[in-house]
Short mmCIF file of N, CA, C and O in Angstrom, two decimals:
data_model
loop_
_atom_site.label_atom_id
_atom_site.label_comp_id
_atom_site.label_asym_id
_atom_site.label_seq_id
_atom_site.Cartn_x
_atom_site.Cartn_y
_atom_site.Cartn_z
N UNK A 885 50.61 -40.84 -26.97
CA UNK A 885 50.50 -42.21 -26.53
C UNK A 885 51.00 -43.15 -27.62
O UNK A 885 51.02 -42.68 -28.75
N UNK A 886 51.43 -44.47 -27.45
CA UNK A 886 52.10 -45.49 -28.20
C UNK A 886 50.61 -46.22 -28.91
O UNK A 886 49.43 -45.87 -28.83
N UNK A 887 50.98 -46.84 -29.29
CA UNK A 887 49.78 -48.05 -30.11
C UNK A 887 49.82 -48.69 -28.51
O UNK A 887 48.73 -48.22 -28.20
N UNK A 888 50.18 -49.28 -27.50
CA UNK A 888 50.24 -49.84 -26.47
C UNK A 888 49.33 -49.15 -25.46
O UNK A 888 49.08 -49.75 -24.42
N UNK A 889 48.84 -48.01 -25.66
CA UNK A 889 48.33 -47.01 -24.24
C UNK A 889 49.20 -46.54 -23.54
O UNK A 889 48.81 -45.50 -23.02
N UNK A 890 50.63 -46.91 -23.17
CA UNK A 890 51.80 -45.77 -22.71
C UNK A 890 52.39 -44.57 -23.34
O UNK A 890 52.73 -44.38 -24.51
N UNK A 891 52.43 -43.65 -22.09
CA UNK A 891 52.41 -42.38 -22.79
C UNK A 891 54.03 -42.57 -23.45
O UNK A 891 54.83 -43.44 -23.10
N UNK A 892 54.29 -41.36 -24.65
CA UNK A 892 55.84 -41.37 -25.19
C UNK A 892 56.76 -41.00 -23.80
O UNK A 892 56.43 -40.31 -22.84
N UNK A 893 58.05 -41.74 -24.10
CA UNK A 893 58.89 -41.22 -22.98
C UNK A 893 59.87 -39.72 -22.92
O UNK A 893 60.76 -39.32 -22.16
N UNK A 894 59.19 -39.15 -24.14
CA UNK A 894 59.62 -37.82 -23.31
C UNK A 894 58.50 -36.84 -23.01
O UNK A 894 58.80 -35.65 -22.90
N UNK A 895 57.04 -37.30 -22.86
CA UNK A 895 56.12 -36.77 -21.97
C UNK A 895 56.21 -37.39 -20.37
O UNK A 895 55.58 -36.80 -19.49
N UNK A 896 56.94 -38.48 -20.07
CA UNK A 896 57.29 -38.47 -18.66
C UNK A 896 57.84 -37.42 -17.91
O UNK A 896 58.74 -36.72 -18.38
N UNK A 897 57.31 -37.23 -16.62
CA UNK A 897 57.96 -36.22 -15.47
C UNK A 897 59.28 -36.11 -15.52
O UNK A 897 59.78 -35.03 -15.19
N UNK A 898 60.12 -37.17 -15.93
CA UNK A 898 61.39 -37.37 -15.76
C UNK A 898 62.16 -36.93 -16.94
O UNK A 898 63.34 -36.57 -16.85
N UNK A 899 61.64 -36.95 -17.81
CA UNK A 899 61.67 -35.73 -19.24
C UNK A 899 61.87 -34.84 -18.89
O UNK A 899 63.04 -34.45 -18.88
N UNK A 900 60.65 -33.90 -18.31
CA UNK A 900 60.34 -32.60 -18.19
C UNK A 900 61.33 -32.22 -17.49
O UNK A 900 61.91 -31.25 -17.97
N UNK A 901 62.02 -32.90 -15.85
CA UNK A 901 62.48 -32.57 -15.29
C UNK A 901 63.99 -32.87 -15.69
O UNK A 901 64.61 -32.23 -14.85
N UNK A 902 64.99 -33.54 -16.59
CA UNK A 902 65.76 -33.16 -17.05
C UNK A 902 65.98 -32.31 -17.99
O UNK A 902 67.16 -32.16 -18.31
N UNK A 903 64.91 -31.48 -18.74
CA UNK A 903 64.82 -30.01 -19.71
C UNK A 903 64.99 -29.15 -18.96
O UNK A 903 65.81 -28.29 -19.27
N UNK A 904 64.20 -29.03 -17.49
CA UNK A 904 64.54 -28.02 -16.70
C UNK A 904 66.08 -27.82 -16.14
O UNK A 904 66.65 -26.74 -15.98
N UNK A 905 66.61 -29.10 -15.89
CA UNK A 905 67.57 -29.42 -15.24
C UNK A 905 68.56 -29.39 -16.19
O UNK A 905 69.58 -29.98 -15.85
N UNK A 906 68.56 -28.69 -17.69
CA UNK A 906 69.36 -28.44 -18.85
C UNK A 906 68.94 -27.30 -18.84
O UNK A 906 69.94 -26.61 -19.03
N UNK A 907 67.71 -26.38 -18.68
CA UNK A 907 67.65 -25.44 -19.29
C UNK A 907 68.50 -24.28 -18.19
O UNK A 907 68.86 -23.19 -18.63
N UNK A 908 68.71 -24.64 -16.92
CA UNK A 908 68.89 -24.15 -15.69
C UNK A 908 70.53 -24.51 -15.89
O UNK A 908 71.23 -23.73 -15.25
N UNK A 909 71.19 -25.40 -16.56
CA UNK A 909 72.31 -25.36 -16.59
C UNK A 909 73.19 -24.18 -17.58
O UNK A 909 74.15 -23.40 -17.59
N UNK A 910 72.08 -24.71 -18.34
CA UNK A 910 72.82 -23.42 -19.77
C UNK A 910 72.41 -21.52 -19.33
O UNK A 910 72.88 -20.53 -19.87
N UNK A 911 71.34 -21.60 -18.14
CA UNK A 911 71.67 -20.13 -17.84
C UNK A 911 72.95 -19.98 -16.90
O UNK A 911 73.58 -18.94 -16.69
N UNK A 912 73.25 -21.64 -16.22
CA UNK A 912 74.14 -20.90 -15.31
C UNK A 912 75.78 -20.75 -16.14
O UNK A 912 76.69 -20.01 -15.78
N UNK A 913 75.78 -21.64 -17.25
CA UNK A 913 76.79 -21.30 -17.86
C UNK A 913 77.06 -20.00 -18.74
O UNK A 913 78.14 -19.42 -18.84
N UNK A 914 75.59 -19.56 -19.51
CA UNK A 914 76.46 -17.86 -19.51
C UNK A 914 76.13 -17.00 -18.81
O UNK A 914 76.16 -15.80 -19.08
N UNK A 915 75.74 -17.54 -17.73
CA UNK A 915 75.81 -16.67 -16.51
C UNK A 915 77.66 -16.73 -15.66
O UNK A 915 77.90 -15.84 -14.84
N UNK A 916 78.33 -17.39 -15.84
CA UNK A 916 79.54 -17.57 -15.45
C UNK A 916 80.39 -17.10 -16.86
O UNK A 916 81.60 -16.87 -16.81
N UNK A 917 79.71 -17.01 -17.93
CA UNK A 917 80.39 -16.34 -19.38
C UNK A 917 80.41 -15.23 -18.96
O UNK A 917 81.51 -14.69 -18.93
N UNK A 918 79.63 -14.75 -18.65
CA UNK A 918 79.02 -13.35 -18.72
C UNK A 918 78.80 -12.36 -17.71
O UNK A 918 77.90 -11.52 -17.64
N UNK A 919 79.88 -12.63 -16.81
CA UNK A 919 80.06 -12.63 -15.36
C UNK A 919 80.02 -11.32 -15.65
O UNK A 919 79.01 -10.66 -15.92
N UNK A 920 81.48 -10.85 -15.58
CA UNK A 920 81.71 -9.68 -16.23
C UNK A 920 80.83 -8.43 -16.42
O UNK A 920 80.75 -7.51 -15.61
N UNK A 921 80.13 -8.52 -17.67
CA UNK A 921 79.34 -7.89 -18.24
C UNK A 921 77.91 -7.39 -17.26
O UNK A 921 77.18 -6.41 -17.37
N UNK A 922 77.91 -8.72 -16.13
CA UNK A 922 76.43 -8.71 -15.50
C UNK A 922 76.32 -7.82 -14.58
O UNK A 922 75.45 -7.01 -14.28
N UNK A 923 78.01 -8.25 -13.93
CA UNK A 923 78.58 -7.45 -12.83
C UNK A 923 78.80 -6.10 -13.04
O UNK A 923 78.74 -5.39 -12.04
N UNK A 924 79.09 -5.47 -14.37
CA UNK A 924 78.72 -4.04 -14.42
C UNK A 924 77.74 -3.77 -14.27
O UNK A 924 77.50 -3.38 -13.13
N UNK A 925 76.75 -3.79 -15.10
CA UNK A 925 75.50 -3.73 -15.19
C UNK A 925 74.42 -3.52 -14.15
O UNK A 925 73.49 -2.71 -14.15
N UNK A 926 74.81 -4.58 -13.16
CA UNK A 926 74.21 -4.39 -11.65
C UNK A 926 74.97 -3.51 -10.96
O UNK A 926 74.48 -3.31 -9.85
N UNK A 927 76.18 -2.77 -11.19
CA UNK A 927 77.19 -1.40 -10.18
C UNK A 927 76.58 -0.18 -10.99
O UNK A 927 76.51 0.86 -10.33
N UNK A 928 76.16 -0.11 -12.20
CA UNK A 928 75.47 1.09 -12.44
C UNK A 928 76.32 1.81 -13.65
O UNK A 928 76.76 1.15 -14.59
N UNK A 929 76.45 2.80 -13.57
CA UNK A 929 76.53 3.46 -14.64
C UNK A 929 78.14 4.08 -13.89
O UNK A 929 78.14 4.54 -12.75
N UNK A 930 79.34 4.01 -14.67
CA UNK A 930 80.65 4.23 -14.42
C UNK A 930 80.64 5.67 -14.23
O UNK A 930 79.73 6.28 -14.79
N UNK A 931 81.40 6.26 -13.60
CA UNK A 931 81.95 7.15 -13.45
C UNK A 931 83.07 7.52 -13.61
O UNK A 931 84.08 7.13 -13.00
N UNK A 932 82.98 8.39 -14.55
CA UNK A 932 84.74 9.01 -15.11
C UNK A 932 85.26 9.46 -13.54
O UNK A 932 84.65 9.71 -12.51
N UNK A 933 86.83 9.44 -13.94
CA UNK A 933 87.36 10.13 -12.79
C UNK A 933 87.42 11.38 -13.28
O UNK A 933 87.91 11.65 -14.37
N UNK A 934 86.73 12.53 -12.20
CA UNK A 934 87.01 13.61 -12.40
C UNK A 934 88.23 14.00 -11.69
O UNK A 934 88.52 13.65 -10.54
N UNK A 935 89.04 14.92 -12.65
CA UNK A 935 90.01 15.83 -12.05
C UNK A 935 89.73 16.51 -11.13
O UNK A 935 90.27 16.07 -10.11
N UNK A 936 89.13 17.41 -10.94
CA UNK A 936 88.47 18.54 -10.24
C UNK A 936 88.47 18.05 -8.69
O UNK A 936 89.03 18.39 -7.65
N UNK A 937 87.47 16.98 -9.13
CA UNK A 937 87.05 16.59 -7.79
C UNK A 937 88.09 16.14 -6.79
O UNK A 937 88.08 16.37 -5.58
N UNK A 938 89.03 15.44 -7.51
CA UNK A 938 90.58 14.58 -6.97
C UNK A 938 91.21 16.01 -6.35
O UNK A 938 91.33 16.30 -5.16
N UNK A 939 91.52 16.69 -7.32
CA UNK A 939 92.27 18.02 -6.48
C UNK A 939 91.76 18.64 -5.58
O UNK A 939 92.36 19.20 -4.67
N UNK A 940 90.21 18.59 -5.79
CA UNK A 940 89.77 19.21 -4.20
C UNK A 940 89.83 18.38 -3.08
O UNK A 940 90.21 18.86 -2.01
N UNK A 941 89.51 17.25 -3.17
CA UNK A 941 89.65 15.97 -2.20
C UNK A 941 91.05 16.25 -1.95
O UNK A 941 91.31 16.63 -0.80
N UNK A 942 92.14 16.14 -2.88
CA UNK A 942 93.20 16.06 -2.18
C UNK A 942 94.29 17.18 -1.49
O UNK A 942 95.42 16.98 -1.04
N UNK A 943 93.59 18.26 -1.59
CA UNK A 943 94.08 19.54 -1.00
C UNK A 943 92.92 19.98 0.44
O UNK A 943 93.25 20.86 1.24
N UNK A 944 91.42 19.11 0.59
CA UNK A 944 91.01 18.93 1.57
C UNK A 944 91.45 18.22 2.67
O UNK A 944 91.45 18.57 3.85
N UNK A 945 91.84 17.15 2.16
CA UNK A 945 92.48 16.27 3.07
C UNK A 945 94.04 16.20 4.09
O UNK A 945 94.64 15.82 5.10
N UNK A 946 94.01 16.93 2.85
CA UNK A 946 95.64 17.64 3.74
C UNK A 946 95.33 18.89 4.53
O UNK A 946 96.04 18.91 5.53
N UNK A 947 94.50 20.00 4.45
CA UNK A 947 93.93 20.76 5.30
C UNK A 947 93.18 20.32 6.53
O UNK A 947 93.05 21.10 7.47
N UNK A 948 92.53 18.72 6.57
CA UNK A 948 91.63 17.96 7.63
C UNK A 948 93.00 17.66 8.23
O UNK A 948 93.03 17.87 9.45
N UNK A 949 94.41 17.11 7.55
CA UNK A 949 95.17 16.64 8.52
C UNK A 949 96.23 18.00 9.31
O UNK A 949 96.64 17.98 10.47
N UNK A 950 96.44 18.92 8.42
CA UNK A 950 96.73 19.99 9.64
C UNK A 950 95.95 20.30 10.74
O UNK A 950 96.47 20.43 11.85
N UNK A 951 94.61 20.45 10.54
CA UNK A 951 93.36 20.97 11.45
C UNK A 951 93.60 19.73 12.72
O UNK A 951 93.72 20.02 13.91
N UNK A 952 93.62 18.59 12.28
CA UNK A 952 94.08 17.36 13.55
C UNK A 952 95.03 17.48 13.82
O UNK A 952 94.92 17.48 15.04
N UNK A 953 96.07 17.61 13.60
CA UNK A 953 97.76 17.86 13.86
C UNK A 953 97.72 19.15 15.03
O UNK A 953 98.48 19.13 16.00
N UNK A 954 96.52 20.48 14.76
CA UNK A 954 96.94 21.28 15.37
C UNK A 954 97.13 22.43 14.72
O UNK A 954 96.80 23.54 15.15
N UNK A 955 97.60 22.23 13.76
CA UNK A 955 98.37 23.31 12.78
C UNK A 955 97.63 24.72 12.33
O UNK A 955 98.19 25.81 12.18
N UNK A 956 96.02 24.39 12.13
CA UNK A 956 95.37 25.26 11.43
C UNK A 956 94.09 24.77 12.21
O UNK A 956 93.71 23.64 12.53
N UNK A 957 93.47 26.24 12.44
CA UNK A 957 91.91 26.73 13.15
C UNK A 957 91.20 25.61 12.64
O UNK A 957 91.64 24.79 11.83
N UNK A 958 89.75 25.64 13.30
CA UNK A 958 88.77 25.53 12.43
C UNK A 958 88.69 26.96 11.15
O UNK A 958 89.09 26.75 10.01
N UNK A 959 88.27 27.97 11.45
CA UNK A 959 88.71 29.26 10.79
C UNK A 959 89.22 29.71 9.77
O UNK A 959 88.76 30.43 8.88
N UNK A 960 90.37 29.20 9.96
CA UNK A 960 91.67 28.78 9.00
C UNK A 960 91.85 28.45 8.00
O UNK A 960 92.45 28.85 7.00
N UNK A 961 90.89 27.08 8.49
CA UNK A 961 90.57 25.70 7.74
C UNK A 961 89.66 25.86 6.45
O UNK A 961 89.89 25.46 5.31
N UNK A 962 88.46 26.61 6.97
CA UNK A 962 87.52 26.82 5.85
C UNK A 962 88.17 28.04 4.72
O UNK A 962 87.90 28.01 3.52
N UNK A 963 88.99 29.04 5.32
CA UNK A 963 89.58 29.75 4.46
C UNK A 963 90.41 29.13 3.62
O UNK A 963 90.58 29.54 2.47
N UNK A 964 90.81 28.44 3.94
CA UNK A 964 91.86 27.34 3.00
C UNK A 964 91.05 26.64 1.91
O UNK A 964 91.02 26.84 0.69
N UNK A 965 90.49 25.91 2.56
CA UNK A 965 89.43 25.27 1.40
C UNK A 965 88.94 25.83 0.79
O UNK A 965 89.15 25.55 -0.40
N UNK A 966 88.01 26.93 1.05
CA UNK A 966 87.78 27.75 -0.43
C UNK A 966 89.03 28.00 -1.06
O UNK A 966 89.23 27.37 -2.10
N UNK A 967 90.02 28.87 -0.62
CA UNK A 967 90.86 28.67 -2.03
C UNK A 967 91.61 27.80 -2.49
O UNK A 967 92.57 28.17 -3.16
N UNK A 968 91.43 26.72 -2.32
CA UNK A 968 92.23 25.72 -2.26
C UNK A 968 91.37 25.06 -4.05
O UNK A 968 91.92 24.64 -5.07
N UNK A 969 89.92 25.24 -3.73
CA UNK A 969 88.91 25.00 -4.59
C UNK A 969 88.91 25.88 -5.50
O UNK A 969 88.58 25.39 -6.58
N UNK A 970 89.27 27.62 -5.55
CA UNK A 970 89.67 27.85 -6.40
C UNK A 970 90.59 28.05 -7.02
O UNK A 970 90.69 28.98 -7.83
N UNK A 971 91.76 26.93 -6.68
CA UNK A 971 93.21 27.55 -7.05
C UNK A 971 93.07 26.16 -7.95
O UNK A 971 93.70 25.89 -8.98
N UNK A 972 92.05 25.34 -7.30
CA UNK A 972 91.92 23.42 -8.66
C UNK A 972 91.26 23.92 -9.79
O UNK A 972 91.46 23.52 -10.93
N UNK A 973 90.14 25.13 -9.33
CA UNK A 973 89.34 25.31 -10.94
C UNK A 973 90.07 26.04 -11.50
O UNK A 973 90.36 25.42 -12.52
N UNK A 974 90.73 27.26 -11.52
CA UNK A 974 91.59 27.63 -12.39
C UNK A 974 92.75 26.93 -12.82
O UNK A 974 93.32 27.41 -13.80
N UNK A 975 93.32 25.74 -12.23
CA UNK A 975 94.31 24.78 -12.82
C UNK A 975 94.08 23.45 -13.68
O UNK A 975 94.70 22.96 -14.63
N UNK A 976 92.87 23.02 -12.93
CA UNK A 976 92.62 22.33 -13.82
C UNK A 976 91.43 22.00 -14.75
O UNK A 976 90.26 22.09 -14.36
N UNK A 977 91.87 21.52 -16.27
CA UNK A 977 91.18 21.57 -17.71
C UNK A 977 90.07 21.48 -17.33
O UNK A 977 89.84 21.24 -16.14
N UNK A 978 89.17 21.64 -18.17
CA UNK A 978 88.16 21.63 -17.73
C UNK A 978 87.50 20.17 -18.96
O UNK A 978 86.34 19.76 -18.87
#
């Protein structure tokens, strides 16, 4: 309070509520710094690309598109894929 009985003017509501209305600005600014960083963070934990997996995906996928084409059984199909899976682990590094 003053020698007068009025309170100081930055114990007014209108104080308080421009600190908030600063303190809420400066999260949203390194929150827009720090975009980036946040945005990993919330997707999780990265994942290397595995080799392995790419060569089996991509020697599956070409076996799913003969099997639709016609080309190859169901039968066929699964015989393929297994070796298809082991023709990626023996090729590629490990």
């Amino acid at each position: 309070m003053d020698k007068d009985g009025s309170p100081h003017p930055l114990d007014r509501p209108a104080a308080r509520l421009v600190a908030v209305a600063v303190m809420l600005a400066a999260f949203g600014a390194l929150g827009v710094i720090h975009r980036d960083d946040l945005t990993a963070w919330l997707a999780g934990p990265v994942v290397k690309d595995d080799p392995l997996a790419r060569c089996i995906s991509e020697h599956h996928g070409t076996i799913d598109k003969g099997v639709t084409d016609g080309i190859f059984t169901p039968e066929q199909a699964a015989l393929f894929k297994s070796r298809a899976e082991a023709l990626c682990r023996s090729t590629v590094p490990k």
